[in-house]
mmCIF file of C-alpha atoms in Angstrom:
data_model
loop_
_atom_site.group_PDB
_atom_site.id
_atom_site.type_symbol
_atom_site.label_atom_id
_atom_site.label_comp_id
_atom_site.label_asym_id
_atom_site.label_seq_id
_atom_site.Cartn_x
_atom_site.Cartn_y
_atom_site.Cartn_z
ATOM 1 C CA UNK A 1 0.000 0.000 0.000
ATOM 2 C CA UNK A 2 1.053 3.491 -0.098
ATOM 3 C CA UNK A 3 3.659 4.819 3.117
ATOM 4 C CA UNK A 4 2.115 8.288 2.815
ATOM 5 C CA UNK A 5 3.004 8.896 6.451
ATOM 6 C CA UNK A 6 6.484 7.887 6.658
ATOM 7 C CA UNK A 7 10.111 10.058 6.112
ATOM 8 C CA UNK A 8 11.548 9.613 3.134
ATOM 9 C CA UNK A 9 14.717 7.698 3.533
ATOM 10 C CA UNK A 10 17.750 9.193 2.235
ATOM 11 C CA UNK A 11 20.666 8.508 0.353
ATOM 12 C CA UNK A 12 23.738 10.018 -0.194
ATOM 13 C CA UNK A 13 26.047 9.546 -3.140
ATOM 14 C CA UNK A 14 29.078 10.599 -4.538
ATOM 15 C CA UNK A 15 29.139 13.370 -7.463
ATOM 16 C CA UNK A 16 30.314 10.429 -10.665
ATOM 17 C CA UNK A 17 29.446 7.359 -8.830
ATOM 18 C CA UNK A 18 26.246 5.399 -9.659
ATOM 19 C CA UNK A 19 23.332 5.717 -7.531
ATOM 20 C CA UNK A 20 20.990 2.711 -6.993
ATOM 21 C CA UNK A 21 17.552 3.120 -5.389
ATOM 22 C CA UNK A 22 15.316 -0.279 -4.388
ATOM 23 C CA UNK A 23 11.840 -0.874 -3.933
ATOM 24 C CA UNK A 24 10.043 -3.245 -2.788
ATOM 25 C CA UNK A 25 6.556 -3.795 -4.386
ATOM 26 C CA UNK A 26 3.437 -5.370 -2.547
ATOM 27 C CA UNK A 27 1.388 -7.098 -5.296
ATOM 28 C CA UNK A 28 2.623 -9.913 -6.757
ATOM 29 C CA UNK A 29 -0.420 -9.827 -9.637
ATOM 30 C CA UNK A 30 0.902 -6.300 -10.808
ATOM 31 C CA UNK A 31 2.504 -6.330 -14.307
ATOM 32 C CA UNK A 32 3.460 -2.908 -15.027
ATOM 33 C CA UNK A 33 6.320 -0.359 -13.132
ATOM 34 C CA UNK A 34 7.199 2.666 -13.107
ATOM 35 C CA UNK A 35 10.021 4.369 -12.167
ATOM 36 C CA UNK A 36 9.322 8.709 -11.179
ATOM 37 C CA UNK A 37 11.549 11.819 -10.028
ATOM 38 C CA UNK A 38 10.278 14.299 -8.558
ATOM 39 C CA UNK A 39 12.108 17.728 -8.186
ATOM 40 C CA UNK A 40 11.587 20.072 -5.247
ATOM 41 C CA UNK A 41 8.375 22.000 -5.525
ATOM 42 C CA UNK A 42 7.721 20.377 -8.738
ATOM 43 C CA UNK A 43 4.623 17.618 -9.669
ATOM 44 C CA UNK A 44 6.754 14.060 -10.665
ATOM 45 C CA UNK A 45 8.313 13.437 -14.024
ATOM 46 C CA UNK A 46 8.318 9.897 -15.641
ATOM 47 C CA UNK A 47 11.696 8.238 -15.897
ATOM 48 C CA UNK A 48 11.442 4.882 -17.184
ATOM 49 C CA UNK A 49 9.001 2.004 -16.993
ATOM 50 C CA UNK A 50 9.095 -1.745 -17.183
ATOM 51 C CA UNK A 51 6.404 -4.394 -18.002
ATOM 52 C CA UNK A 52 6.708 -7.761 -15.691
ATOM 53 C CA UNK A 53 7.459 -9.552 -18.863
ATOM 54 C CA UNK A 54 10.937 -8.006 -18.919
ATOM 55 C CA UNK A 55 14.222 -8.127 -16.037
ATOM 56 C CA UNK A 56 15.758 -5.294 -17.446
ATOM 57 C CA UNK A 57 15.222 -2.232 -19.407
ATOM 58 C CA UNK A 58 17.743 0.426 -20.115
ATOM 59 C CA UNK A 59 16.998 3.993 -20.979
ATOM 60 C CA UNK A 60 19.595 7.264 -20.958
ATOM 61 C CA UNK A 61 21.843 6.997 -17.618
ATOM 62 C CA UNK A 62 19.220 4.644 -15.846
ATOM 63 C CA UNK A 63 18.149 1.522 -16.008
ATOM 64 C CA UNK A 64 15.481 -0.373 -14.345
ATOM 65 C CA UNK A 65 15.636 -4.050 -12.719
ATOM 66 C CA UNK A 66 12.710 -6.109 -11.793
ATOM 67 C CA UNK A 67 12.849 -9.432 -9.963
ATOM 68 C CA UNK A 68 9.646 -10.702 -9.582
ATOM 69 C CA UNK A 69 10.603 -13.519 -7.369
ATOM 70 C CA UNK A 70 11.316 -11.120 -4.862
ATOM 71 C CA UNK A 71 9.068 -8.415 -5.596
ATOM 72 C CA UNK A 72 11.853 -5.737 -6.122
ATOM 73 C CA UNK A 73 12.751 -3.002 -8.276
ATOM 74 C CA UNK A 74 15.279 -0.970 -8.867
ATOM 75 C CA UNK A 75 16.679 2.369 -10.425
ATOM 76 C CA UNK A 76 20.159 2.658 -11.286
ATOM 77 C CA UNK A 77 21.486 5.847 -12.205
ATOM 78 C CA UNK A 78 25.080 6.342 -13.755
ATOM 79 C CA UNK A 79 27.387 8.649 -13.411
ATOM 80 C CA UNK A 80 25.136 10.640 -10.837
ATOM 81 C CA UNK A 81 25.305 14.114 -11.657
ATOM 82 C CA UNK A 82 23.931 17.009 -9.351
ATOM 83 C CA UNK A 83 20.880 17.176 -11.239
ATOM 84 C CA UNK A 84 19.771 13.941 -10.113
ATOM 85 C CA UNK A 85 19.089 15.002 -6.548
ATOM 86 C CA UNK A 86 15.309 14.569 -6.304
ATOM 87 C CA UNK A 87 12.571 12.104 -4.820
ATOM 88 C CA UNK A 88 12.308 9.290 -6.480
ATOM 89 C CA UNK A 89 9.271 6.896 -6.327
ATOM 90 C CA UNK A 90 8.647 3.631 -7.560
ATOM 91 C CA UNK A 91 4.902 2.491 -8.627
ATOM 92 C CA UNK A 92 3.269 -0.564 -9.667
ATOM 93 C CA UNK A 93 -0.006 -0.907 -11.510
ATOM 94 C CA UNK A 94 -1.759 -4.787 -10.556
ATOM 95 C CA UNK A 95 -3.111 -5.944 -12.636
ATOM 96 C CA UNK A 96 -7.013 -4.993 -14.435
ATOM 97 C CA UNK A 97 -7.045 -1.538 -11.749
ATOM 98 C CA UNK A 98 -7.088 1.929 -12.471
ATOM 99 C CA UNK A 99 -4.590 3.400 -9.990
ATOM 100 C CA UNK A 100 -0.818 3.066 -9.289
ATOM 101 C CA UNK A 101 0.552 2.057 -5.737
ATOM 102 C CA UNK A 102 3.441 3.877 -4.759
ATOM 103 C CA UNK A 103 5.849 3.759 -2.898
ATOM 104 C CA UNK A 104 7.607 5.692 -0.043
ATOM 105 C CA UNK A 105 10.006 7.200 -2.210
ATOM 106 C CA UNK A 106 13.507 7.887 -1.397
ATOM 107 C CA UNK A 107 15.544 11.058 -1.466
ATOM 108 C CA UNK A 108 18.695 11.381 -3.205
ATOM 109 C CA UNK A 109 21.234 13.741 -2.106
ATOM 110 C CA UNK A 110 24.416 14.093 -4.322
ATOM 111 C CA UNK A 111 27.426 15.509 -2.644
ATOM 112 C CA UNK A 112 30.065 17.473 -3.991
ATOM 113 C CA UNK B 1 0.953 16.139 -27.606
ATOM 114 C CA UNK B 2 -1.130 16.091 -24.512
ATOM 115 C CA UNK B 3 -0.705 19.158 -21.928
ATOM 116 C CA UNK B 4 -1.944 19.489 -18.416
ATOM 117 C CA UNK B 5 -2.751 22.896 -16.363
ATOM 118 C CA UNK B 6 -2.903 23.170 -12.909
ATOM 119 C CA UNK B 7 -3.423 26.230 -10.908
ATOM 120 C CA UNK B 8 -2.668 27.922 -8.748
ATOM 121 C CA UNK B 9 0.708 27.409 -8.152
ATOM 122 C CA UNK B 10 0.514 28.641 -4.443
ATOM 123 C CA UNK B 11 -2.549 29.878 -2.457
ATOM 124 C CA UNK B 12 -2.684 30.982 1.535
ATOM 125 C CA UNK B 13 -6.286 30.906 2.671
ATOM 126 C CA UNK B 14 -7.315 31.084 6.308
ATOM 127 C CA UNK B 15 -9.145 28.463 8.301
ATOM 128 C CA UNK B 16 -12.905 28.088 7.374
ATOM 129 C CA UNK B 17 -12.697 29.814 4.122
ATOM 130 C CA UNK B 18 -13.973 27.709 0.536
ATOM 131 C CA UNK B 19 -10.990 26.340 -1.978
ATOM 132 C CA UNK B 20 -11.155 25.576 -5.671
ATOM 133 C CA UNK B 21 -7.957 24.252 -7.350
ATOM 134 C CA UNK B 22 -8.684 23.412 -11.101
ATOM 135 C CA UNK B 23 -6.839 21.257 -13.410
ATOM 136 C CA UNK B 24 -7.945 20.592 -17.459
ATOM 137 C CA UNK B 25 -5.978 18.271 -19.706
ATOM 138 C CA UNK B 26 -5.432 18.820 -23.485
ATOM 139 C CA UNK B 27 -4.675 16.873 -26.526
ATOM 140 C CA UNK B 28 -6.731 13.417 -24.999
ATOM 141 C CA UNK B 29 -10.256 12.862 -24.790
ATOM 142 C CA UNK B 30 -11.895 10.660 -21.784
ATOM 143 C CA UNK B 31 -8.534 10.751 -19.554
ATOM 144 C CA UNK B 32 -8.323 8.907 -16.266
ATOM 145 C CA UNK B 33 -7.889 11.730 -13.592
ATOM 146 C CA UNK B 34 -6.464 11.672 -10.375
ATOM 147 C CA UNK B 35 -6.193 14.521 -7.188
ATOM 148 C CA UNK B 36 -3.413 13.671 -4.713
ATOM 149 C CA UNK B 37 -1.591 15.294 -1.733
ATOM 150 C CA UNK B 38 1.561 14.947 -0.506
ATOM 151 C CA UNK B 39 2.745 16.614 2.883
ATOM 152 C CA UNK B 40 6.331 18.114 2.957
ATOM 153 C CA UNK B 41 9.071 15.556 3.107
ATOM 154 C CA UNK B 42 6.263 12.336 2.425
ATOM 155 C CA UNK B 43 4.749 10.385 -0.016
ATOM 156 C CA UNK B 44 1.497 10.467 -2.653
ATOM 157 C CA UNK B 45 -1.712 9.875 -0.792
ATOM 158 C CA UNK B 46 -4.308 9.450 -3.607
ATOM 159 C CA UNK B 47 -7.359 11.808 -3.275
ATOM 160 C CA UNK B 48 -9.811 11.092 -5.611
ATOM 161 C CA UNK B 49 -9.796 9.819 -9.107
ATOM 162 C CA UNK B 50 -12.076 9.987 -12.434
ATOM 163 C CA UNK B 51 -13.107 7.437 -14.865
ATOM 164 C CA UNK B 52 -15.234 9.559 -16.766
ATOM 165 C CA UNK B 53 -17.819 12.911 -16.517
ATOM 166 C CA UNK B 54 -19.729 12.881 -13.206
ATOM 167 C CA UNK B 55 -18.115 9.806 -12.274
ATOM 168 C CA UNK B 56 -15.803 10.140 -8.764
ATOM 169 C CA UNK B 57 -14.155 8.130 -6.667
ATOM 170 C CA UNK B 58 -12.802 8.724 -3.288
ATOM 171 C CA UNK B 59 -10.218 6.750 -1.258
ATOM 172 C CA UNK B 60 -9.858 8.771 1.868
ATOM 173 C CA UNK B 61 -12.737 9.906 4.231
ATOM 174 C CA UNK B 62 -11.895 13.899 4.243
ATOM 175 C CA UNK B 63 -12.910 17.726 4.492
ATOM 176 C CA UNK B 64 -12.397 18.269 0.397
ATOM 177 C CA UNK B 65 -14.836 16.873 -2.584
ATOM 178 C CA UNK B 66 -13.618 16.600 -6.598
ATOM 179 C CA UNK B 67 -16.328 17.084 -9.232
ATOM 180 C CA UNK B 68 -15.257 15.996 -12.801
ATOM 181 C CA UNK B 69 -18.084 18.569 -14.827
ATOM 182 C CA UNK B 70 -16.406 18.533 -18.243
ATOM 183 C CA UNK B 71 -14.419 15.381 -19.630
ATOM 184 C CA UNK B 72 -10.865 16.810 -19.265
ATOM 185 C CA UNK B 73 -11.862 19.014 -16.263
ATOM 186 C CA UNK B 74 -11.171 17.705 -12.453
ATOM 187 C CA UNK B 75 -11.864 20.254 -9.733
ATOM 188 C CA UNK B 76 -10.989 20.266 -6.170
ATOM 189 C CA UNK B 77 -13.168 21.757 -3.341
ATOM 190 C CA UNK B 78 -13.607 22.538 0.117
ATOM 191 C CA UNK B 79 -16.491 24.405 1.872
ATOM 192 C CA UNK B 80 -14.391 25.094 4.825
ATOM 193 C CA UNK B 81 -10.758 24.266 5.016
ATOM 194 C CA UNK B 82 -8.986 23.065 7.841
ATOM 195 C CA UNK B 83 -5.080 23.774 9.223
ATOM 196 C CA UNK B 84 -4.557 20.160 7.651
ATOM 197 C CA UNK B 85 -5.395 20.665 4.638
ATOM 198 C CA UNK B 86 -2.237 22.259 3.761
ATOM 199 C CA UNK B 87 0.132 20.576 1.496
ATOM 200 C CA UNK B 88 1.138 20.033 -2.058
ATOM 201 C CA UNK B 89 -1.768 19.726 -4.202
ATOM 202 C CA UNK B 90 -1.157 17.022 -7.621
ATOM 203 C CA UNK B 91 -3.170 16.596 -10.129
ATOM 204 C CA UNK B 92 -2.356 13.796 -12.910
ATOM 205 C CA UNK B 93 -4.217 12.191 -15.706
ATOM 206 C CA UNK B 94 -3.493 8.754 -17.412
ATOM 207 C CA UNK B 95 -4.921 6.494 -20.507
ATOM 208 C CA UNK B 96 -5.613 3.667 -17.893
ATOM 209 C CA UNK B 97 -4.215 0.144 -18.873
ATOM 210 C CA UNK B 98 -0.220 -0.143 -18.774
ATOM 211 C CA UNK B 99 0.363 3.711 -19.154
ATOM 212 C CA UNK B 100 1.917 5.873 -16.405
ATOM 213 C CA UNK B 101 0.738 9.212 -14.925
ATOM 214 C CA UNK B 102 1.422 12.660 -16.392
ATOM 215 C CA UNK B 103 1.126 14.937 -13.315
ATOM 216 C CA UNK B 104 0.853 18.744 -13.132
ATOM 217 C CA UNK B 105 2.731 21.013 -11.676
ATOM 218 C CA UNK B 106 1.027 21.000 -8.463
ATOM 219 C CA UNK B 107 -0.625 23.661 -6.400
ATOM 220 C CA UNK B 108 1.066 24.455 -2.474
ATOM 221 C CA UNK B 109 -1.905 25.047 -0.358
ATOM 222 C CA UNK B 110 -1.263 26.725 3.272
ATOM 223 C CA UNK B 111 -4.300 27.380 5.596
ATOM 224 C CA UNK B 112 -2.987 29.650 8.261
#
């Protein structure tokens, strides 16, 4: 379900390095994902999805893992630039519904 | 290409007085619409969401009401707001099926 009450966790990375940020999903039927960053004080932007049918999918800088016998997603992000730092949230859609779960989202700092 | 408005970007009303926050999509016809909230540092807690004209659906017993009068057309409203009703006002619409959200660029609603 959705953590709206919670602090988003944080995490700090390294100005070049690669950033990875997990998620675990909660419905085991859902067969779409989507990965979304959010900017401070802005609505959030659509990064990359993935359908379940797929492990992988690579777009520019990121790319998106699902393992499904887990239940967990993830973003990676290369070469993590200072423009990164955002919210990022992961969402799944189960399967025949009209609304996407989401998750707590996590908050990426990049330091100098 | 599809566009979506959302304003205003920032409103301060006091306690007790009525809100409207408006948000109209372009470029689709019979969008799936969505109202969420998000306090400061949290997640998306969804609102209400739209299927079709005059057709609303709620998920969380609260002081605000959506109204969906014109097929790309999703309204927010209070009679009387409350101190916690502040936050970060979303709108998004979708396609439904295994599409993502396109969201708006929100409204920031303080009730002092």
């Amino acid at each position: 379900g959705e953590s709206v009450g919670l602090h988003l966790p944080t995490l700090s990375v390294q100005e070049g390095d690669n950033s990875i940020i997990n998620c675990a999903y909660s419905n085991s039927a859902s067969d779409y994902f989507i990965w979304y960053k959010q900017e401070s004080g802005k609505g959030p932007q659509f990064i990359i999805d993935i359908r379940s049918n797929m492990d992988k999918r690579q777009g520019q800088r990121v790319t998106v893992l699902l393992n499904k016998t887990v239940k967990h997603l993830s973003l990676q992000i290369a070469a993590t630039q200072p423009g990164d730092s955002a919210v990022y949230f992961c969402a799944e859609r189960p399967d025949s519904n009209y609304q996407l779960i989401w998750g707590a989202g996590t908050k990426l700092i990049i330091k100098p | 290409s599809q566009t979506i408005h959302q304003w205003p970007a920032t409103l301060v009303q006091p306690v007790g007085s009525p809100l409207s926050l408006e948000c109209t999509v372009e470029g689709t016809s019979n969008p799936n619409l969505y109202w969420y909230r998000q306090a400061a540092g949290r997640g998306l807690q969804l609102l209400f969401y739209s299927v079709g004209i005059g057709q609303i659906s709620s998920e969380v017993p609260q002081n605000l009401s959506a109204s969906r009068p014109q097929d790309r057309q999703f309204i927010l409203s209070s009679k009387k707001l409350l101190l916690s009703d502040s936050g970060f006002y979303l709108c998004a619409w979708s396609r439904g099926g295994n599409y993502g959200y396109t969201f708006g660029s929100g409204t920031r609603l303080t009730v002092v």
